[in-house]
Amino acid sequence: MANHIQSQTSSLPTTKVKPKRSKQQIREDLAGYLFVSPMVIGLFIFTLFPIIASFFLSFTDWNFVAGFSKVKFLGLDNFTKLIHDSVFLLSLKNNMILMIVVPLTLIVSLVLAVLIDKQVYFKGFFKVIYFIPYISSVVAVAIIFQVLFHPTYGPINQTLMDWGFANPPKWLADPDYALYCVMGLMVWINIGYNMIIFMAGLQSIPKDLYEAADIDGASKWKQFYSITVPLLSPTTFFLLVSGIIGTFKVFDVISVLTNGGPANSTSVVVFRLYETAFINLQSGYASAMAIVLLILVLLITLIQWFGQRKWVNY
């Protein structure tokens, strides 16, 4: 009988009673939301809202000085116009060329990080020396490069003429060389940051792996290729993604160093967007550029994200 009653009670559905939250837990949750709220509000106001607003404005002809009462819906006309905008297409091409800066910077930074980490005394001193350009004012750095690459009185051309070059390049004044000067400046600025990140990654590699490789007779190059590079692949992937996104955001270097010239040879999408929105006062057309840039960066990032599965070792 007792077994029968026990079997019946065990077959009855059981309802889970949700424990009541104490006042202390509620206060802790509210405190957490309170601390997170500034970041969430800032994310919405300064990131999500501008993206949404740019999306809607990209279909309009609007001048922000005239106010919202002058908004005129154009449909896809702005995007159609972009296809035939030679300056925008040139700016997009320049952005693609600037992407070469990222692998160049990664290679130089990795070599310097390995050398300084293993072969050089006064490591802290060299870290500071290479990191100074990254933390320096972009305006000051750009002015220094303007002086260095001055076509007539610059130290570089003066040295070349002393060496027998009668007609050295005009550098920043020459459409064929100006973009490469900008790329050189970007590499020089970013080497220090990438090097510091790589050195942090080198500290996480177990020393036992190198000792075992030495015992097996592996050369230094073999150790670098088979141990250092694979174990630094997550760090390399992070720097690659952030670096490529950074090349699409570059504005200050272009604005100070060349102002997009000569003949738009150094103009990039962000600089062209700035000119269109705040100089030509075509906010709708500039918003269309912003949307195209956003989609392009998302596509490139997705390609890198799926591609990293084949070469990144976690």
PDB file of C-alpha atoms in Angstrom:
ATOM      1  CA  MET A   1       0.000   0.000   0.000  1.00  0.00           C
ATOM      2  CA  ALA A   2       2.766   2.399   0.953  1.00  0.00           C
ATOM      3  CA  ASN A   3       4.593   1.598  -2.262  1.00  0.00           C
ATOM      4  CA  HIS A   4       1.412   2.279  -4.274  1.00  0.00           C
ATOM      5  CA  ILE A   5       0.939   5.690  -2.633  1.00  0.00           C
ATOM      6  CA  GLN A   6       4.607   6.514  -3.176  1.00  0.00           C
ATOM      7  CA  SER A   7       4.380   5.620  -6.883  1.00  0.00           C
ATOM      8  CA  GLN A   8       1.315   7.829  -7.283  1.00  0.00           C
ATOM      9  CA  THR A   9       2.932  10.802  -5.617  1.00  0.00           C
ATOM     10  CA  SER A  10       6.075  10.399  -7.687  1.00  0.00           C
ATOM     11  CA  SER A  11       4.027  10.516 -10.908  1.00  0.00           C
ATOM     12  CA  LEU A  12       2.426  13.859 -10.031  1.00  0.00           C
ATOM     13  CA  PRO A  13       3.837  16.821 -11.997  1.00  0.00           C
ATOM     14  CA  THR A  14       6.273  18.893 -10.013  1.00  0.00           C
ATOM     15  CA  THR A  15       6.270  22.669 -10.282  1.00  0.00           C
ATOM     16  CA  LYS A  16       9.450  24.562  -9.682  1.00  0.00           C
ATOM     17  CA  VAL A  17       9.038  27.389  -7.284  1.00  0.00           C
ATOM     18  CA  LYS A  18      11.069  30.368  -8.404  1.00  0.00           C
ATOM     19  CA  PRO A  19      12.943  31.683  -5.400  1.00  0.00           C
ATOM     20  CA  LYS A  20      12.119  35.227  -4.522  1.00  0.00           C
ATOM     21  CA  ARG A  21      14.860  37.711  -5.096  1.00  0.00           C
ATOM     22  CA  SER A  22      16.017  39.448  -2.022  1.00  0.00           C
ATOM     23  CA  LYS A  23      16.205  43.191  -1.732  1.00  0.00           C
ATOM     24  CA  GLN A  24      19.987  42.908  -1.673  1.00  0.00           C
ATOM     25  CA  GLN A  25      20.012  41.147  -5.053  1.00  0.00           C
ATOM     26  CA  ILE A  26      17.660  43.744  -6.542  1.00  0.00           C
ATOM     27  CA  ARG A  27      19.894  46.553  -5.291  1.00  0.00           C
ATOM     28  CA  GLU A  28      22.958  44.857  -6.767  1.00  0.00           C
ATOM     29  CA  ASP A  29      21.219  44.446 -10.139  1.00  0.00           C
ATOM     30  CA  LEU A  30      20.143  48.090 -10.147  1.00  0.00           C
ATOM     31  CA  ALA A  31      23.678  49.155  -9.258  1.00  0.00           C
ATOM     32  CA  GLY A  32      25.010  47.080 -12.153  1.00  0.00           C
ATOM     33  CA  TYR A  33      22.536  48.634 -14.595  1.00  0.00           C
ATOM     34  CA  LEU A  34      23.444  52.067 -13.247  1.00  0.00           C
ATOM     35  CA  PHE A  35      27.156  51.534 -13.911  1.00  0.00           C
ATOM     36  CA  VAL A  36      26.523  50.091 -17.376  1.00  0.00           C
ATOM     37  CA  SER A  37      23.991  52.735 -18.428  1.00  0.00           C
ATOM     38  CA  PRO A  38      26.509  55.493 -19.380  1.00  0.00           C
ATOM     39  CA  MET A  39      28.218  53.127 -21.819  1.00  0.00           C
ATOM     40  CA  VAL A  40      24.904  51.890 -23.249  1.00  0.00           C
ATOM     41  CA  ILE A  41      23.544  55.424 -23.615  1.00  0.00           C
ATOM     42  CA  GLY A  42      26.796  56.594 -25.214  1.00  0.00           C
ATOM     43  CA  LEU A  43      26.771  53.615 -27.599  1.00  0.00           C
ATOM     44  CA  PHE A  44      23.253  54.454 -28.727  1.00  0.00           C
ATOM     45  CA  ILE A  45      23.746  58.236 -29.032  1.00  0.00           C
ATOM     46  CA  PHE A  46      27.204  58.264 -30.644  1.00  0.00           C
ATOM     47  CA  THR A  47      27.172  54.995 -32.626  1.00  0.00           C
ATOM     48  CA  LEU A  48      23.795  53.365 -33.267  1.00  0.00           C
ATOM     49  CA  PHE A  49      21.761  56.545 -33.766  1.00  0.00           C
ATOM     50  CA  PRO A  50      24.226  58.090 -36.288  1.00  0.00           C
ATOM     51  CA  ILE A  51      24.271  54.815 -38.258  1.00  0.00           C
ATOM     52  CA  ILE A  52      20.470  54.660 -38.376  1.00  0.00           C
ATOM     53  CA  ALA A  53      20.220  58.369 -39.237  1.00  0.00           C
ATOM     54  CA  SER A  54      22.825  58.034 -41.996  1.00  0.00           C
ATOM     55  CA  PHE A  55      20.914  55.102 -43.458  1.00  0.00           C
ATOM     56  CA  PHE A  56      17.714  57.135 -43.801  1.00  0.00           C
ATOM     57  CA  LEU A  57      19.505  60.298 -44.946  1.00  0.00           C
ATOM     58  CA  SER A  58      21.335  58.364 -47.671  1.00  0.00           C
ATOM     59  CA  PHE A  59      18.046  58.219 -49.593  1.00  0.00           C
ATOM     60  CA  THR A  60      17.498  61.983 -49.413  1.00  0.00           C
ATOM     61  CA  ASP A  61      18.788  65.278 -50.733  1.00  0.00           C
ATOM     62  CA  TRP A  62      19.391  67.279 -47.564  1.00  0.00           C
ATOM     63  CA  ASN A  63      21.501  70.163 -46.398  1.00  0.00           C
ATOM     64  CA  PHE A  64      21.860  70.121 -42.614  1.00  0.00           C
ATOM     65  CA  VAL A  65      22.066  73.926 -42.558  1.00  0.00           C
ATOM     66  CA  ALA A  66      18.577  74.206 -44.086  1.00  0.00           C
ATOM     67  CA  GLY A  67      16.938  72.032 -41.416  1.00  0.00           C
ATOM     68  CA  PHE A  68      14.760  68.924 -41.621  1.00  0.00           C
ATOM     69  CA  SER A  69      11.935  70.804 -43.351  1.00  0.00           C
ATOM     70  CA  LYS A  70      14.002  70.796 -46.571  1.00  0.00           C
ATOM     71  CA  VAL A  71      14.526  67.019 -46.718  1.00  0.00           C
ATOM     72  CA  LYS A  72      13.758  65.682 -50.205  1.00  0.00           C
ATOM     73  CA  PHE A  73      13.434  61.948 -50.808  1.00  0.00           C
ATOM     74  CA  LEU A  74      15.508  60.710 -53.763  1.00  0.00           C
ATOM     75  CA  GLY A  75      15.382  56.946 -53.449  1.00  0.00           C
ATOM     76  CA  LEU A  76      18.552  55.273 -54.771  1.00  0.00           C
ATOM     77  CA  ASP A  77      19.736  58.310 -56.731  1.00  0.00           C
ATOM     78  CA  ASN A  78      22.597  59.012 -54.340  1.00  0.00           C
ATOM     79  CA  PHE A  79      23.950  55.473 -54.685  1.00  0.00           C
ATOM     80  CA  THR A  80      23.588  55.640 -58.460  1.00  0.00           C
ATOM     81  CA  LYS A  81      25.498  58.910 -58.461  1.00  0.00           C
ATOM     82  CA  LEU A  82      28.323  57.315 -56.462  1.00  0.00           C
ATOM     83  CA  ILE A  83      28.955  54.797 -59.238  1.00  0.00           C
ATOM     84  CA  HIS A  84      29.716  57.662 -61.635  1.00  0.00           C
ATOM     85  CA  ASP A  85      31.594  59.869 -59.128  1.00  0.00           C
ATOM     86  CA  SER A  86      35.216  59.701 -60.292  1.00  0.00           C
ATOM     87  CA  VAL A  87      36.566  61.376 -57.145  1.00  0.00           C
ATOM     88  CA  PHE A  88      34.743  58.923 -54.879  1.00  0.00           C
ATOM     89  CA  LEU A  89      35.942  55.948 -56.926  1.00  0.00           C
ATOM     90  CA  LEU A  90      39.504  57.277 -56.764  1.00  0.00           C
ATOM     91  CA  SER A  91      39.149  57.704 -52.993  1.00  0.00           C
ATOM     92  CA  LEU A  92      37.915  54.123 -52.721  1.00  0.00           C
ATOM     93  CA  LYS A  93      40.871  52.930 -54.781  1.00  0.00           C
ATOM     94  CA  ASN A  94      43.262  54.854 -52.520  1.00  0.00           C
ATOM     95  CA  ASN A  95      41.695  53.183 -49.482  1.00  0.00           C
ATOM     96  CA  MET A  96      42.342  49.785 -51.045  1.00  0.00           C
ATOM     97  CA  ILE A  97      45.975  50.724 -51.667  1.00  0.00           C
ATOM     98  CA  LEU A  98      46.341  51.938 -48.087  1.00  0.00           C
ATOM     99  CA  MET A  99      45.460  48.436 -46.891  1.00  0.00           C
ATOM    100  CA  ILE A 100      49.008  47.442 -47.915  1.00  0.00           C
ATOM    101  CA  VAL A 101      50.168  49.444 -44.896  1.00  0.00           C
ATOM    102  CA  VAL A 102      48.767  46.810 -42.525  1.00  0.00           C
ATOM    103  CA  PRO A 103      50.831  43.747 -43.587  1.00  0.00           C
ATOM    104  CA  LEU A 104      53.949  45.904 -43.974  1.00  0.00           C
ATOM    105  CA  THR A 105      53.508  47.243 -40.445  1.00  0.00           C
ATOM    106  CA  LEU A 106      52.846  43.760 -39.063  1.00  0.00           C
ATOM    107  CA  ILE A 107      56.004  42.309 -40.632  1.00  0.00           C
ATOM    108  CA  VAL A 108      58.291  45.116 -39.439  1.00  0.00           C
ATOM    109  CA  SER A 109      56.697  45.172 -35.979  1.00  0.00           C
ATOM    110  CA  LEU A 110      56.988  41.405 -35.531  1.00  0.00           C
ATOM    111  CA  VAL A 111      60.660  41.376 -36.514  1.00  0.00           C
ATOM    112  CA  LEU A 112      61.426  44.256 -34.152  1.00  0.00           C
ATOM    113  CA  ALA A 113      59.440  42.632 -31.334  1.00  0.00           C
ATOM    114  CA  VAL A 114      61.369  39.364 -31.654  1.00  0.00           C
ATOM    115  CA  LEU A 115      64.744  41.110 -31.860  1.00  0.00           C
ATOM    116  CA  ILE A 116      64.113  43.423 -28.913  1.00  0.00           C
ATOM    117  CA  ASP A 117      62.575  40.654 -26.809  1.00  0.00           C
ATOM    118  CA  LYS A 118      65.510  38.243 -27.240  1.00  0.00           C
ATOM    119  CA  GLN A 119      68.592  40.025 -28.557  1.00  0.00           C
ATOM    120  CA  VAL A 120      68.669  43.584 -27.199  1.00  0.00           C
ATOM    121  CA  TYR A 121      69.577  45.127 -23.866  1.00  0.00           C
ATOM    122  CA  PHE A 122      67.620  48.114 -22.477  1.00  0.00           C
ATOM    123  CA  LYS A 123      64.343  46.716 -23.779  1.00  0.00           C
ATOM    124  CA  GLY A 124      62.282  49.369 -21.993  1.00  0.00           C
ATOM    125  CA  PHE A 125      64.252  52.149 -23.681  1.00  0.00           C
ATOM    126  CA  PHE A 126      63.618  50.771 -27.179  1.00  0.00           C
ATOM    127  CA  LYS A 127      59.944  50.190 -26.405  1.00  0.00           C
ATOM    128  CA  VAL A 128      59.569  53.874 -25.544  1.00  0.00           C
ATOM    129  CA  ILE A 129      61.547  54.999 -28.610  1.00  0.00           C
ATOM    130  CA  TYR A 130      59.372  53.043 -31.024  1.00  0.00           C
ATOM    131  CA  PHE A 131      56.130  53.897 -29.200  1.00  0.00           C
ATOM    132  CA  ILE A 132      56.689  57.679 -29.198  1.00  0.00           C
ATOM    133  CA  PRO A 133      55.425  58.233 -32.804  1.00  0.00           C
ATOM    134  CA  TYR A 134      52.159  56.487 -31.939  1.00  0.00           C
ATOM    135  CA  ILE A 135      51.410  58.722 -28.957  1.00  0.00           C
ATOM    136  CA  SER A 136      52.709  61.898 -30.581  1.00  0.00           C
ATOM    137  CA  SER A 137      50.400  64.503 -32.086  1.00  0.00           C
ATOM    138  CA  VAL A 138      49.486  63.592 -35.652  1.00  0.00           C
ATOM    139  CA  VAL A 139      49.637  67.279 -36.590  1.00  0.00           C
ATOM    140  CA  ALA A 140      53.219  67.579 -35.346  1.00  0.00           C
ATOM    141  CA  VAL A 141      54.286  64.359 -37.056  1.00  0.00           C
ATOM    142  CA  ALA A 142      52.651  65.396 -40.337  1.00  0.00           C
ATOM    143  CA  ILE A 143      54.379  68.801 -40.280  1.00  0.00           C
ATOM    144  CA  ILE A 144      57.734  67.077 -39.738  1.00  0.00           C
ATOM    145  CA  PHE A 145      57.084  64.882 -42.766  1.00  0.00           C
ATOM    146  CA  GLN A 146      56.104  67.946 -44.800  1.00  0.00           C
ATOM    147  CA  VAL A 147      59.499  69.450 -44.007  1.00  0.00           C
ATOM    148  CA  LEU A 148      61.347  66.202 -44.736  1.00  0.00           C
ATOM    149  CA  PHE A 149      59.620  65.692 -48.102  1.00  0.00           C
ATOM    150  CA  HIS A 150      59.676  69.333 -49.215  1.00  0.00           C
ATOM    151  CA  PRO A 151      60.427  69.202 -52.962  1.00  0.00           C
ATOM    152  CA  THR A 152      63.045  71.973 -52.878  1.00  0.00           C
ATOM    153  CA  TYR A 153      64.407  72.518 -49.385  1.00  0.00           C
ATOM    154  CA  GLY A 154      63.620  69.183 -47.741  1.00  0.00           C
ATOM    155  CA  PRO A 155      66.528  67.220 -46.214  1.00  0.00           C
ATOM    156  CA  ILE A 156      65.650  64.134 -48.273  1.00  0.00           C
ATOM    157  CA  ASN A 157      65.870  65.875 -51.637  1.00  0.00           C
ATOM    158  CA  GLN A 158      68.898  67.879 -50.548  1.00  0.00           C
ATOM    159  CA  THR A 159      70.666  64.624 -49.716  1.00  0.00           C
ATOM    160  CA  LEU A 160      69.623  63.057 -53.024  1.00  0.00           C
ATOM    161  CA  MET A 161      70.950  66.057 -54.952  1.00  0.00           C
ATOM    162  CA  ASP A 162      74.230  65.854 -53.031  1.00  0.00           C
ATOM    163  CA  TRP A 163      74.458  62.229 -54.141  1.00  0.00           C
ATOM    164  CA  GLY A 164      74.091  63.212 -57.792  1.00  0.00           C
ATOM    165  CA  PHE A 165      70.317  63.036 -58.432  1.00  0.00           C
ATOM    166  CA  ALA A 166      69.638  66.107 -60.541  1.00  0.00           C
ATOM    167  CA  ASN A 167      65.835  65.821 -60.473  1.00  0.00           C
ATOM    168  CA  PRO A 168      64.686  64.015 -57.324  1.00  0.00           C
ATOM    169  CA  PRO A 169      60.971  63.225 -56.894  1.00  0.00           C
ATOM    170  CA  LYS A 170      58.635  65.974 -55.744  1.00  0.00           C
ATOM    171  CA  TRP A 171      57.180  63.555 -53.173  1.00  0.00           C
ATOM    172  CA  LEU A 172      54.071  65.156 -51.595  1.00  0.00           C
ATOM    173  CA  ALA A 173      53.707  67.521 -54.570  1.00  0.00           C
ATOM    174  CA  ASP A 174      53.732  64.667 -57.095  1.00  0.00           C
ATOM    175  CA  PRO A 175      50.504  62.651 -57.632  1.00  0.00           C
ATOM    176  CA  ASP A 176      52.607  59.553 -58.379  1.00  0.00           C
ATOM    177  CA  TYR A 177      54.442  59.644 -55.037  1.00  0.00           C
ATOM    178  CA  ALA A 178      52.165  61.452 -52.563  1.00  0.00           C
ATOM    179  CA  LEU A 179      50.126  58.419 -51.516  1.00  0.00           C
ATOM    180  CA  TYR A 180      53.267  56.370 -50.897  1.00  0.00           C
ATOM    181  CA  CYS A 181      54.592  59.123 -48.634  1.00  0.00           C
ATOM    182  CA  VAL A 182      51.352  58.911 -46.659  1.00  0.00           C
ATOM    183  CA  MET A 183      51.744  55.137 -46.424  1.00  0.00           C
ATOM    184  CA  GLY A 184      55.288  55.530 -45.125  1.00  0.00           C
ATOM    185  CA  LEU A 185      54.067  57.916 -42.434  1.00  0.00           C
ATOM    186  CA  MET A 186      51.298  55.518 -41.398  1.00  0.00           C
ATOM    187  CA  VAL A 187      53.750  52.610 -41.125  1.00  0.00           C
ATOM    188  CA  TRP A 188      56.126  54.695 -39.034  1.00  0.00           C
ATOM    189  CA  ILE A 189      53.350  55.797 -36.675  1.00  0.00           C
ATOM    190  CA  ASN A 190      51.846  52.335 -36.117  1.00  0.00           C
ATOM    191  CA  ILE A 191      55.030  50.274 -35.748  1.00  0.00           C
ATOM    192  CA  GLY A 192      55.347  51.055 -32.032  1.00  0.00           C
ATOM    193  CA  TYR A 193      51.800  50.044 -31.130  1.00  0.00           C
ATOM    194  CA  ASN A 194      51.938  46.765 -33.055  1.00  0.00           C
ATOM    195  CA  MET A 195      55.366  45.989 -31.627  1.00  0.00           C
ATOM    196  CA  ILE A 196      54.161  46.408 -28.041  1.00  0.00           C
ATOM    197  CA  ILE A 197      51.186  44.098 -28.690  1.00  0.00           C
ATOM    198  CA  PHE A 198      53.446  41.488 -30.300  1.00  0.00           C
ATOM    199  CA  MET A 199      55.869  41.651 -27.363  1.00  0.00           C
ATOM    200  CA  ALA A 200      52.976  41.036 -24.983  1.00  0.00           C
ATOM    201  CA  GLY A 201      52.052  37.996 -27.072  1.00  0.00           C
ATOM    202  CA  LEU A 202      55.647  36.730 -26.994  1.00  0.00           C
ATOM    203  CA  GLN A 203      55.567  36.706 -23.196  1.00  0.00           C
ATOM    204  CA  SER A 204      52.729  34.167 -23.266  1.00  0.00           C
ATOM    205  CA  ILE A 205      54.663  31.611 -25.352  1.00  0.00           C
ATOM    206  CA  PRO A 206      56.115  28.866 -23.074  1.00  0.00           C
ATOM    207  CA  LYS A 207      59.916  28.888 -23.041  1.00  0.00           C
ATOM    208  CA  ASP A 208      59.908  25.092 -22.864  1.00  0.00           C
ATOM    209  CA  LEU A 209      58.952  24.950 -26.541  1.00  0.00           C
ATOM    210  CA  TYR A 210      62.091  26.817 -27.578  1.00  0.00           C
ATOM    211  CA  GLU A 211      64.262  24.709 -25.277  1.00  0.00           C
ATOM    212  CA  ALA A 212      62.840  21.522 -26.766  1.00  0.00           C
ATOM    213  CA  ALA A 213      63.417  22.875 -30.272  1.00  0.00           C
ATOM    214  CA  ASP A 214      67.053  23.669 -29.377  1.00  0.00           C
ATOM    215  CA  ILE A 215      67.548  20.117 -28.132  1.00  0.00           C
ATOM    216  CA  ASP A 216      66.090  18.769 -31.390  1.00  0.00           C
ATOM    217  CA  GLY A 217      68.517  20.938 -33.357  1.00  0.00           C
ATOM    218  CA  ALA A 218      66.008  23.347 -34.858  1.00  0.00           C
ATOM    219  CA  SER A 219      67.496  26.558 -36.212  1.00  0.00           C
ATOM    220  CA  LYS A 220      66.380  29.992 -35.057  1.00  0.00           C
ATOM    221  CA  TRP A 221      64.496  30.514 -38.304  1.00  0.00           C
ATOM    222  CA  LYS A 222      62.754  27.144 -37.877  1.00  0.00           C
ATOM    223  CA  GLN A 223      61.770  28.089 -34.307  1.00  0.00           C
ATOM    224  CA  PHE A 224      60.445  31.422 -35.505  1.00  0.00           C
ATOM    225  CA  TYR A 225      58.426  29.887 -38.345  1.00  0.00           C
ATOM    226  CA  SER A 226      57.144  26.813 -36.446  1.00  0.00           C
ATOM    227  CA  ILE A 227      56.658  28.192 -32.918  1.00  0.00           C
ATOM    228  CA  THR A 228      56.554  31.985 -32.785  1.00  0.00           C
ATOM    229  CA  VAL A 229      54.406  32.689 -35.832  1.00  0.00           C
ATOM    230  CA  PRO A 230      51.679  30.054 -35.129  1.00  0.00           C
ATOM    231  CA  LEU A 231      51.388  30.917 -31.441  1.00  0.00           C
ATOM    232  CA  LEU A 232      51.208  34.626 -32.246  1.00  0.00           C
ATOM    233  CA  SER A 233      48.456  34.094 -34.838  1.00  0.00           C
ATOM    234  CA  PRO A 234      45.615  35.288 -32.514  1.00  0.00           C
ATOM    235  CA  THR A 235      47.559  38.490 -31.849  1.00  0.00           C
ATOM    236  CA  THR A 236      48.282  38.878 -35.564  1.00  0.00           C
ATOM    237  CA  PHE A 237      44.604  38.391 -36.389  1.00  0.00           C
ATOM    238  CA  PHE A 238      43.579  41.091 -33.905  1.00  0.00           C
ATOM    239  CA  LEU A 239      46.120  43.565 -35.296  1.00  0.00           C
ATOM    240  CA  LEU A 240      45.161  42.686 -38.873  1.00  0.00           C
ATOM    241  CA  VAL A 241      41.443  43.329 -38.367  1.00  0.00           C
ATOM    242  CA  SER A 242      41.901  46.497 -36.318  1.00  0.00           C
ATOM    243  CA  GLY A 243      44.587  47.759 -38.705  1.00  0.00           C
ATOM    244  CA  ILE A 244      42.484  47.336 -41.845  1.00  0.00           C
ATOM    245  CA  ILE A 245      39.522  49.034 -40.179  1.00  0.00           C
ATOM    246  CA  GLY A 246      41.911  51.825 -39.164  1.00  0.00           C
ATOM    247  CA  THR A 247      43.008  52.391 -42.778  1.00  0.00           C
ATOM    248  CA  PHE A 248      39.381  53.032 -43.736  1.00  0.00           C
ATOM    249  CA  LYS A 249      39.043  55.568 -40.901  1.00  0.00           C
ATOM    250  CA  VAL A 250      42.190  57.552 -41.660  1.00  0.00           C
ATOM    251  CA  PHE A 251      41.432  61.259 -41.887  1.00  0.00           C
ATOM    252  CA  ASP A 252      43.734  63.370 -39.741  1.00  0.00           C
ATOM    253  CA  VAL A 253      46.937  62.344 -41.536  1.00  0.00           C
ATOM    254  CA  ILE A 254      45.407  63.109 -44.945  1.00  0.00           C
ATOM    255  CA  SER A 255      43.894  66.391 -43.796  1.00  0.00           C
ATOM    256  CA  VAL A 256      47.116  67.765 -42.326  1.00  0.00           C
ATOM    257  CA  LEU A 257      49.721  66.250 -44.631  1.00  0.00           C
ATOM    258  CA  THR A 258      48.206  66.619 -48.115  1.00  0.00           C
ATOM    259  CA  ASN A 259      44.590  67.835 -47.764  1.00  0.00           C
ATOM    260  CA  GLY A 260      43.640  65.164 -50.276  1.00  0.00           C
ATOM    261  CA  GLY A 261      45.955  66.459 -52.987  1.00  0.00           C
ATOM    262  CA  PRO A 262      47.627  66.799 -55.297  1.00  0.00           C
ATOM    263  CA  ALA A 263      44.806  66.171 -57.800  1.00  0.00           C
ATOM    264  CA  ASN A 264      42.924  64.018 -55.253  1.00  0.00           C
ATOM    265  CA  SER A 265      45.754  61.462 -55.384  1.00  0.00           C
ATOM    266  CA  THR A 266      45.659  61.030 -51.585  1.00  0.00           C
ATOM    267  CA  SER A 267      41.930  61.510 -51.049  1.00  0.00           C
ATOM    268  CA  VAL A 268      40.243  58.662 -49.129  1.00  0.00           C
ATOM    269  CA  VAL A 269      36.572  57.912 -48.538  1.00  0.00           C
ATOM    270  CA  VAL A 270      36.380  59.528 -45.096  1.00  0.00           C
ATOM    271  CA  PHE A 271      38.100  62.685 -46.346  1.00  0.00           C
ATOM    272  CA  ARG A 272      35.819  62.809 -49.408  1.00  0.00           C
ATOM    273  CA  LEU A 273      32.832  62.283 -47.115  1.00  0.00           C
ATOM    274  CA  TYR A 274      33.959  65.198 -44.932  1.00  0.00           C
ATOM    275  CA  GLU A 275      34.333  67.496 -47.954  1.00  0.00           C
ATOM    276  CA  THR A 276      30.917  66.506 -49.285  1.00  0.00           C
ATOM    277  CA  ALA A 277      29.073  66.950 -45.978  1.00  0.00           C
ATOM    278  CA  PHE A 278      30.750  69.980 -44.398  1.00  0.00           C
ATOM    279  CA  ILE A 279      32.200  71.913 -47.342  1.00  0.00           C
ATOM    280  CA  ASN A 280      29.776  71.163 -50.177  1.00  0.00           C
ATOM    281  CA  LEU A 281      26.878  70.792 -47.677  1.00  0.00           C
ATOM    282  CA  GLN A 282      25.482  67.646 -49.319  1.00  0.00           C
ATOM    283  CA  SER A 283      24.563  65.664 -46.217  1.00  0.00           C
ATOM    284  CA  GLY A 284      22.407  63.088 -47.991  1.00  0.00           C
ATOM    285  CA  TYR A 285      25.079  62.289 -50.557  1.00  0.00           C
ATOM    286  CA  ALA A 286      27.718  62.065 -47.813  1.00  0.00           C
ATOM    287  CA  SER A 287      25.457  59.682 -45.863  1.00  0.00           C
ATOM    288  CA  ALA A 288      25.338  57.413 -48.918  1.00  0.00           C
ATOM    289  CA  MET A 289      29.155  57.355 -48.896  1.00  0.00           C
ATOM    290  CA  ALA A 290      29.094  56.458 -45.208  1.00  0.00           C
ATOM    291  CA  ILE A 291      26.729  53.534 -45.807  1.00  0.00           C
ATOM    292  CA  VAL A 292      28.888  52.209 -48.659  1.00  0.00           C
ATOM    293  CA  LEU A 293      31.953  52.493 -46.434  1.00  0.00           C
ATOM    294  CA  LEU A 294      30.168  50.689 -43.579  1.00  0.00           C
ATOM    295  CA  ILE A 295      29.096  47.810 -45.838  1.00  0.00           C
ATOM    296  CA  LEU A 296      32.593  47.527 -47.325  1.00  0.00           C
ATOM    297  CA  VAL A 297      34.262  47.372 -43.904  1.00  0.00           C
ATOM    298  CA  LEU A 298      31.734  44.780 -42.720  1.00  0.00           C
ATOM    299  CA  LEU A 299      32.380  42.595 -45.778  1.00  0.00           C
ATOM    300  CA  ILE A 300      36.170  42.786 -45.392  1.00  0.00           C
ATOM    301  CA  THR A 301      35.890  41.995 -41.676  1.00  0.00           C
ATOM    302  CA  LEU A 302      33.618  39.007 -42.361  1.00  0.00           C
ATOM    303  CA  ILE A 303      36.063  37.676 -44.962  1.00  0.00           C
ATOM    304  CA  GLN A 304      38.869  37.937 -42.414  1.00  0.00           C
ATOM    305  CA  TRP A 305      36.720  36.333 -39.716  1.00  0.00           C
ATOM    306  CA  PHE A 306      35.927  33.271 -41.833  1.00  0.00           C
ATOM    307  CA  GLY A 307      39.458  33.108 -43.225  1.00  0.00           C
ATOM    308  CA  GLN A 308      41.086  33.094 -39.800  1.00  0.00           C
ATOM    309  CA  ARG A 309      39.765  29.578 -39.165  1.00  0.00           C
ATOM    310  CA  LYS A 310      42.439  28.255 -41.506  1.00  0.00           C
ATOM    311  CA  TRP A 311      45.479  29.991 -40.039  1.00  0.00           C
ATOM    312  CA  VAL A 312      44.731  31.197 -36.493  1.00  0.00           C
ATOM    313  CA  ASN A 313      45.665  28.745 -33.735  1.00  0.00           C
ATOM    314  CA  TYR A 314      43.911  29.258 -30.391  1.00  0.00           C
TER     315      TYR A 314
END
